[in-house]
Short mmCIF file of C-alpha atoms in Angstrom, two decimals:
data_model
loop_
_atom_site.label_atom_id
_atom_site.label_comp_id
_atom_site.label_asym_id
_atom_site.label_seq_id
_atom_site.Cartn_x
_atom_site.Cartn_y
_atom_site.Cartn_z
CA UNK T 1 91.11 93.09 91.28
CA UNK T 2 88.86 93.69 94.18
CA UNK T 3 86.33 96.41 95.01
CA UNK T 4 88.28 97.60 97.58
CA UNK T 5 91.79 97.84 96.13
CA UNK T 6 90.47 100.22 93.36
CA UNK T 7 90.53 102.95 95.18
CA UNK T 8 93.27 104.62 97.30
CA UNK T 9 92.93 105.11 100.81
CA UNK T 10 94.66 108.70 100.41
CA UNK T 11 92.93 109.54 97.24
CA UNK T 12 90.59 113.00 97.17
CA UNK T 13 87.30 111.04 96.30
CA UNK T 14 87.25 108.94 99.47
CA UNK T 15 87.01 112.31 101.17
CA UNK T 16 83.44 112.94 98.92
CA UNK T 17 81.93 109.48 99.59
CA UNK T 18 83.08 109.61 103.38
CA UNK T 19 81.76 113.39 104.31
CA UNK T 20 78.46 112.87 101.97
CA UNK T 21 78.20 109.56 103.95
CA UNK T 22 78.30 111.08 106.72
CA UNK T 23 75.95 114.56 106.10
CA UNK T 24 73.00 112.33 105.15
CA UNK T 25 73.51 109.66 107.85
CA UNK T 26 73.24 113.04 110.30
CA UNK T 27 69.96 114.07 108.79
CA UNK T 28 68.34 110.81 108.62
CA UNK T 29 69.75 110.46 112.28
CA UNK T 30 68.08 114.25 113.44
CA UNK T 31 64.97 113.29 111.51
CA UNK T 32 64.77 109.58 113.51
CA UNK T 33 65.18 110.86 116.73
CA UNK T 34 62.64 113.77 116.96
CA UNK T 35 60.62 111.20 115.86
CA UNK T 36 61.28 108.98 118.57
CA UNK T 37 61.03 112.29 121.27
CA UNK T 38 57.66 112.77 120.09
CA UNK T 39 56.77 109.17 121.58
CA UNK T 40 55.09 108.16 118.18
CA UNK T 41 53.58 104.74 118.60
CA UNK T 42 54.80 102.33 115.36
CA UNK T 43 52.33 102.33 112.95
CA UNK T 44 50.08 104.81 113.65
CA UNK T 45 48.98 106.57 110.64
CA UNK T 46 46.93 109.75 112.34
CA UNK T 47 49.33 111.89 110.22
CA UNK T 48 51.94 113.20 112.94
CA UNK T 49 54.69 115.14 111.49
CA UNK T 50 58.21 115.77 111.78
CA UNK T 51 60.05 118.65 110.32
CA UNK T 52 57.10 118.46 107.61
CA UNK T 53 56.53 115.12 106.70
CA UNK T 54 54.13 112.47 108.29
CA UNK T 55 56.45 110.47 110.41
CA UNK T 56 55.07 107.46 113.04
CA UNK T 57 57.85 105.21 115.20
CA UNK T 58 58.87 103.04 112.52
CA UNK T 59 59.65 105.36 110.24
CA UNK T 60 61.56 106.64 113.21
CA UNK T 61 63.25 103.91 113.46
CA UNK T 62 64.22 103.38 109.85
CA UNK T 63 65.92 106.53 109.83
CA UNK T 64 67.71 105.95 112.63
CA UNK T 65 69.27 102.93 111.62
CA UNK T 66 69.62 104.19 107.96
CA UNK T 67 71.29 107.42 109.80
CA UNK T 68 73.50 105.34 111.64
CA UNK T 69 74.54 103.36 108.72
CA UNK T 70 75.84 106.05 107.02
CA UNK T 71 77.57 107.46 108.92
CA UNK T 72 79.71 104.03 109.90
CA UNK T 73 80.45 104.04 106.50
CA UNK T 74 81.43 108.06 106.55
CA UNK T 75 84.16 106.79 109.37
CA UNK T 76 85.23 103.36 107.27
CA UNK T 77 85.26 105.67 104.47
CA UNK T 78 86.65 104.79 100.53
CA UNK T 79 84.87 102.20 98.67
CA UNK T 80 82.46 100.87 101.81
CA UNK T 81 81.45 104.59 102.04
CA UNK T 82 80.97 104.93 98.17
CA UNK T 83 78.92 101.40 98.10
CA UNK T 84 76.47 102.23 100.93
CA UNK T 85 76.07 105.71 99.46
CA UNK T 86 75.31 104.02 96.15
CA UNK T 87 72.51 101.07 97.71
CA UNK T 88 71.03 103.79 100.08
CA UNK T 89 70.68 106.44 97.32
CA UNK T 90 69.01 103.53 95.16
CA UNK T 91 66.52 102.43 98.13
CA UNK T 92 65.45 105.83 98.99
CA UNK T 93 64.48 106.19 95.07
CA UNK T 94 62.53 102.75 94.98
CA UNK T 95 61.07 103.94 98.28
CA UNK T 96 59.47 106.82 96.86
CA UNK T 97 58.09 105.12 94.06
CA UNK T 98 56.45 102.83 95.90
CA UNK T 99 54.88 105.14 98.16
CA UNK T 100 53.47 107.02 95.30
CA UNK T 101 51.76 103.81 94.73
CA UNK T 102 49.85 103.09 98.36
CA UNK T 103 49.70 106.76 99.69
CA UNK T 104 46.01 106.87 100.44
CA UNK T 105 45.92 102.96 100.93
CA UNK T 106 46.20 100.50 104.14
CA UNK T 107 49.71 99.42 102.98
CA UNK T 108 51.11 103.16 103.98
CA UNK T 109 52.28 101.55 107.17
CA UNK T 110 55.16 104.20 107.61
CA UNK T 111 52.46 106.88 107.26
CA UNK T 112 54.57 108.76 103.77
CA UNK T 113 52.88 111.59 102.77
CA UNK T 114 53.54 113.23 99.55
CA UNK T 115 56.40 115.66 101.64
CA UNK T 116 57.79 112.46 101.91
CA UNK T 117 57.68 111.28 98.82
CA UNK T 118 59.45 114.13 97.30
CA UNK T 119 61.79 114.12 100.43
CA UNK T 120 62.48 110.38 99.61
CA UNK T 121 63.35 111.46 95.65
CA UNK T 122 65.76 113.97 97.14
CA UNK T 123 67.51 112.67 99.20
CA UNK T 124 68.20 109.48 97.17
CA UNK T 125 69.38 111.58 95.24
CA UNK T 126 71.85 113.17 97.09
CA UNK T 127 72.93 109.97 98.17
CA UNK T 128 73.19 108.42 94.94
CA UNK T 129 74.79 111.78 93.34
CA UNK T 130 77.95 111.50 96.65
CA UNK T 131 78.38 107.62 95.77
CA UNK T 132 78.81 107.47 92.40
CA UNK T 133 80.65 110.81 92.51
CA UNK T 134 84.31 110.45 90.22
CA UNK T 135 82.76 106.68 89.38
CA UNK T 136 80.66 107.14 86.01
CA UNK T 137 81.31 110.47 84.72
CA UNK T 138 82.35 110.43 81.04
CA UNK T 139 85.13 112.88 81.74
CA UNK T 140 87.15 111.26 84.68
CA UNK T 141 91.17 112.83 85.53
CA UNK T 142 93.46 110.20 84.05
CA UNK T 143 94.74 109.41 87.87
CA UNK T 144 91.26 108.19 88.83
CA UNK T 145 91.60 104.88 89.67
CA UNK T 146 88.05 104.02 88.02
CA UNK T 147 89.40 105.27 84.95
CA UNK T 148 92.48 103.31 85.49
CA UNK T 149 89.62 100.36 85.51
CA UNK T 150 87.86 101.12 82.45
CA UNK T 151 91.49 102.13 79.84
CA UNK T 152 93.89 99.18 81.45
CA UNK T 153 95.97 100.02 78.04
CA UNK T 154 96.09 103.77 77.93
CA UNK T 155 96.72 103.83 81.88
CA UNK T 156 100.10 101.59 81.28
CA UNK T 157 101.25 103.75 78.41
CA UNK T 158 100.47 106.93 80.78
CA UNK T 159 102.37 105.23 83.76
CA UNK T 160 105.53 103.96 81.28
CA UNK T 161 105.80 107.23 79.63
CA UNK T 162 105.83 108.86 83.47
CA UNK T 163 108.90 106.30 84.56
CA UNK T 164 110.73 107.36 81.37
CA UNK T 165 110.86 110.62 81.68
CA UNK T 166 114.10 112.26 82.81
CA UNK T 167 115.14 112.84 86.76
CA UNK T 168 115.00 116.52 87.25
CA UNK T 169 118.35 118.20 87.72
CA UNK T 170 120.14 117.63 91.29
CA UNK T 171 118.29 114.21 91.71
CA UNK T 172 120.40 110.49 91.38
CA UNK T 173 118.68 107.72 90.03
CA UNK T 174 116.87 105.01 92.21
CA UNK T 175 120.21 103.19 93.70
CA UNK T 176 122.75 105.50 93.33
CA UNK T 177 123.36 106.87 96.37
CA UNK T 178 123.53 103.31 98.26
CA UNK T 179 125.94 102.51 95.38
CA UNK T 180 127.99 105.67 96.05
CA UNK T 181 128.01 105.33 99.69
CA UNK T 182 129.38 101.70 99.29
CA UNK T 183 132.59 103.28 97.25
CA UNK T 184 133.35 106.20 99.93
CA UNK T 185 134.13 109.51 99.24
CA UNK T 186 135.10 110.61 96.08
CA UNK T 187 136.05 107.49 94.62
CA UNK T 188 137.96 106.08 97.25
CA UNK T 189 137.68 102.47 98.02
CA UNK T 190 134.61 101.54 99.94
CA UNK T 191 134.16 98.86 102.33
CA UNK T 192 133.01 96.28 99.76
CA UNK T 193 136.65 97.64 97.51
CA UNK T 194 138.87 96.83 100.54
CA UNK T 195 137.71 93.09 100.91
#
Protein backbone atom coordinates (compact mmCIF):
# COMPACT_ATOMS: atom_id res chain seq x y z
CA UNK A 1 0.00 0.00 0.00
CA UNK A 2 1.29 3.41 -0.67
CA UNK A 3 1.74 6.52 1.48
CA UNK A 4 -0.70 8.21 -0.24
CA UNK A 5 -3.61 5.77 -0.48
CA UNK A 6 -3.70 5.50 3.39
CA UNK A 7 -5.44 8.25 3.89
CA UNK A 8 -8.78 9.52 2.47
CA UNK A 9 -9.03 12.52 0.57
CA UNK A 10 -12.47 13.35 2.45
CA UNK A 11 -11.32 12.17 5.76
CA UNK A 12 -11.38 14.91 8.93
CA UNK A 13 -7.51 14.65 9.54
CA UNK A 14 -6.49 15.93 6.11
CA UNK A 15 -8.34 19.04 7.21
CA UNK A 16 -5.63 19.22 10.49
CA UNK A 17 -2.46 18.56 8.44
CA UNK A 18 -3.73 20.95 5.54
CA UNK A 19 -4.88 24.16 7.84
CA UNK A 20 -1.73 23.56 10.35
CA UNK A 21 0.24 23.43 7.02
CA UNK A 22 -0.91 26.23 6.10
CA UNK A 23 -0.94 28.58 9.64
CA UNK A 24 2.82 27.97 10.01
CA UNK A 25 3.75 28.37 6.31
CA UNK A 26 1.87 32.05 6.93
CA UNK A 27 4.06 32.87 9.87
CA UNK A 28 7.26 31.74 8.54
CA UNK A 29 6.06 33.68 5.32
CA UNK A 30 5.17 37.21 7.60
CA UNK A 31 8.40 36.61 9.49
CA UNK A 32 10.54 36.25 5.88
CA UNK A 33 9.25 39.13 4.38
CA UNK A 34 9.65 41.89 7.07
CA UNK A 35 12.84 40.60 6.95
CA UNK A 36 13.39 41.18 3.47
CA UNK A 37 11.50 45.00 3.87
CA UNK A 38 14.07 45.82 6.27
CA UNK A 39 16.75 45.43 3.34
CA UNK A 40 18.94 43.10 5.61
CA UNK A 41 22.10 42.28 3.75
CA UNK A 42 22.71 38.11 3.91
CA UNK A 43 24.90 37.38 6.48
CA UNK A 44 25.26 40.14 8.46
CA UNK A 45 25.36 39.29 12.01
CA UNK A 46 25.10 43.07 13.69
CA UNK A 47 22.06 41.59 15.54
CA UNK A 48 18.99 43.18 13.54
CA UNK A 49 15.73 41.93 14.67
CA UNK A 50 12.48 40.97 13.51
CA UNK A 51 9.43 40.60 15.60
CA UNK A 52 12.13 39.74 18.44
CA UNK A 53 14.57 37.58 17.14
CA UNK A 54 17.94 38.41 15.33
CA UNK A 55 17.04 37.96 11.74
CA UNK A 56 19.71 38.94 8.61
CA UNK A 57 18.58 38.19 4.66
CA UNK A 58 19.18 34.64 4.67
CA UNK A 59 17.36 33.82 7.37
CA UNK A 60 14.87 35.87 5.45
CA UNK A 61 15.03 33.92 2.90
CA UNK A 62 14.79 30.55 4.59
CA UNK A 63 11.60 31.45 5.95
CA UNK A 64 10.28 32.47 3.01
CA UNK A 65 10.80 29.48 1.17
CA UNK A 66 10.05 27.28 4.27
CA UNK A 67 6.71 29.60 4.44
CA UNK A 68 5.96 28.95 1.04
CA UNK A 69 6.45 25.31 1.32
CA UNK A 70 3.97 24.89 3.66
CA UNK A 71 1.62 26.29 2.62
CA UNK A 72 1.76 24.34 -1.05
CA UNK A 73 1.39 21.50 0.94
CA UNK A 74 -1.72 23.20 3.08
CA UNK A 75 -3.42 23.47 -0.67
CA UNK A 76 -2.19 19.68 -1.86
CA UNK A 77 -3.33 18.79 1.46
CA UNK A 78 -3.69 14.82 2.99
CA UNK A 79 -0.63 12.86 3.28
CA UNK A 80 1.89 15.52 1.28
CA UNK A 81 0.57 18.06 3.88
CA UNK A 82 1.03 15.56 6.86
CA UNK A 83 4.73 14.56 5.46
CA UNK A 84 6.06 18.13 5.05
CA UNK A 85 4.50 19.01 8.40
CA UNK A 86 6.31 16.01 9.83
CA UNK A 87 10.18 16.83 8.01
CA UNK A 88 9.67 20.63 8.73
CA UNK A 89 8.63 20.10 12.39
CA UNK A 90 11.81 17.70 12.63
CA UNK A 91 14.27 20.40 10.91
CA UNK A 92 13.14 23.25 12.92
CA UNK A 93 13.99 20.94 16.14
CA UNK A 94 17.56 19.92 14.77
CA UNK A 95 17.85 23.61 13.89
CA UNK A 96 17.60 24.73 17.29
CA UNK A 97 19.90 22.36 18.62
CA UNK A 98 22.42 23.24 16.57
CA UNK A 99 22.22 26.78 17.14
CA UNK A 100 22.50 26.24 20.79
CA UNK A 101 25.77 24.88 19.80
CA UNK A 102 27.49 28.01 17.66
CA UNK A 103 25.43 30.96 19.16
CA UNK A 104 28.33 33.15 20.17
CA UNK A 105 30.60 31.52 17.39
CA UNK A 106 31.56 32.50 13.58
CA UNK A 107 29.39 29.59 12.30
CA UNK A 108 26.04 31.68 13.46
CA UNK A 109 25.78 32.70 9.86
CA UNK A 110 21.88 33.18 10.13
CA UNK A 111 22.58 35.46 13.11
CA UNK A 112 20.02 32.95 15.82
CA UNK A 113 19.84 34.39 18.94
CA UNK A 114 18.59 32.58 21.87
CA UNK A 115 14.72 34.17 20.91
CA UNK A 116 15.40 32.11 18.15
CA UNK A 117 16.38 29.26 19.51
CA UNK A 118 13.40 28.85 21.65
CA UNK A 119 11.29 30.17 18.64
CA UNK A 120 12.92 27.34 16.55
CA UNK A 121 11.86 24.58 19.54
CA UNK A 122 8.35 25.97 19.21
CA UNK A 123 7.52 26.08 16.32
CA UNK A 124 8.93 22.62 15.39
CA UNK A 125 6.90 21.78 17.55
CA UNK A 126 3.84 22.91 16.36
CA UNK A 127 4.71 21.60 13.19
CA UNK A 128 5.61 18.30 14.26
CA UNK A 129 2.50 18.17 16.84
CA UNK A 130 -0.16 19.13 13.23
CA UNK A 131 1.77 16.28 11.18
CA UNK A 132 1.74 13.52 13.17
CA UNK A 133 -1.68 14.55 14.51
CA UNK A 134 -4.30 11.11 14.38
CA UNK A 135 -0.82 9.19 13.15
CA UNK A 136 0.86 7.82 16.51
CA UNK A 137 -1.49 8.32 19.23
CA UNK A 138 -2.06 5.13 21.26
CA UNK A 139 -5.78 5.73 21.26
CA UNK A 140 -6.71 6.21 17.49
CA UNK A 141 -10.96 5.94 16.36
CA UNK A 142 -11.22 2.50 14.79
CA UNK A 143 -12.07 4.38 11.23
CA UNK A 144 -8.60 5.94 11.18
CA UNK A 145 -7.04 4.70 8.37
CA UNK A 146 -3.53 4.55 10.31
CA UNK A 147 -5.13 2.35 12.63
CA UNK A 148 -6.57 0.42 9.83
CA UNK A 149 -2.55 0.12 9.05
CA UNK A 150 -1.33 -1.00 12.26
CA UNK A 151 -4.69 -3.96 13.24
CA UNK A 152 -5.08 -5.32 9.35
CA UNK A 153 -7.01 -8.30 11.35
CA UNK A 154 -9.25 -6.48 13.76
CA UNK A 155 -10.08 -3.79 10.92
CA UNK A 156 -11.51 -6.84 8.58
CA UNK A 157 -13.50 -8.34 11.43
CA UNK A 158 -14.84 -4.60 12.17
CA UNK A 159 -15.63 -4.08 8.36
CA UNK A 160 -17.31 -7.93 7.98
CA UNK A 161 -19.29 -7.57 11.05
CA UNK A 162 -20.52 -3.89 9.51
CA UNK A 163 -21.63 -5.72 5.97
CA UNK A 164 -23.51 -8.31 8.06
CA UNK A 165 -25.50 -6.45 9.88
CA UNK A 166 -29.17 -6.14 8.90
CA UNK A 167 -30.63 -3.36 6.23
CA UNK A 168 -32.65 -1.02 8.29
CA UNK A 169 -36.39 -1.23 7.75
CA UNK A 170 -37.77 0.35 4.31
CA UNK A 171 -34.33 -0.32 2.57
CA UNK A 172 -33.90 -3.39 -0.39
CA UNK A 173 -30.81 -5.10 -0.58
CA UNK A 174 -27.93 -4.11 -3.06
CA UNK A 175 -29.73 -5.37 -6.50
CA UNK A 176 -33.10 -5.53 -5.77
CA UNK A 177 -34.59 -2.82 -7.17
CA UNK A 178 -32.82 -3.34 -10.76
CA UNK A 179 -34.14 -6.92 -10.28
CA UNK A 180 -37.67 -5.66 -9.51
CA UNK A 181 -37.74 -3.15 -12.17
CA UNK A 182 -36.75 -5.90 -14.74
CA UNK A 183 -40.14 -7.96 -13.62
CA UNK A 184 -42.61 -4.80 -13.85
CA UNK A 185 -45.10 -3.92 -11.59
CA UNK A 186 -46.30 -6.11 -9.16
CA UNK A 187 -45.19 -9.21 -10.53
CA UNK A 188 -46.13 -8.81 -13.93
CA UNK A 189 -43.89 -9.99 -16.62
CA UNK A 190 -40.98 -7.73 -17.30
CA UNK A 191 -39.24 -7.16 -20.43
CA UNK A 192 -36.65 -9.92 -19.91
CA UNK A 193 -40.24 -12.43 -18.95
CA UNK A 194 -41.81 -11.55 -22.36
CA UNK A 195 -38.74 -12.72 -24.53
Amino acid sequence: MKLQDELPVDHQLGAVYRWGAAFCGVVLLVFGVLGFADALSPFDTAGQSIAGMSTNGALSLISVLVGLALIIGGVIGGNVASMLNMTVGALFLLSGFVHIFILDRPANLLDFGMTNVVFSFVMGLVILTFGMYGRVSSKLPHDNPYWRRRHPREAAEESLARRRQPAPAGTLPAGTRRAAALRGPAGSPGPRDSL
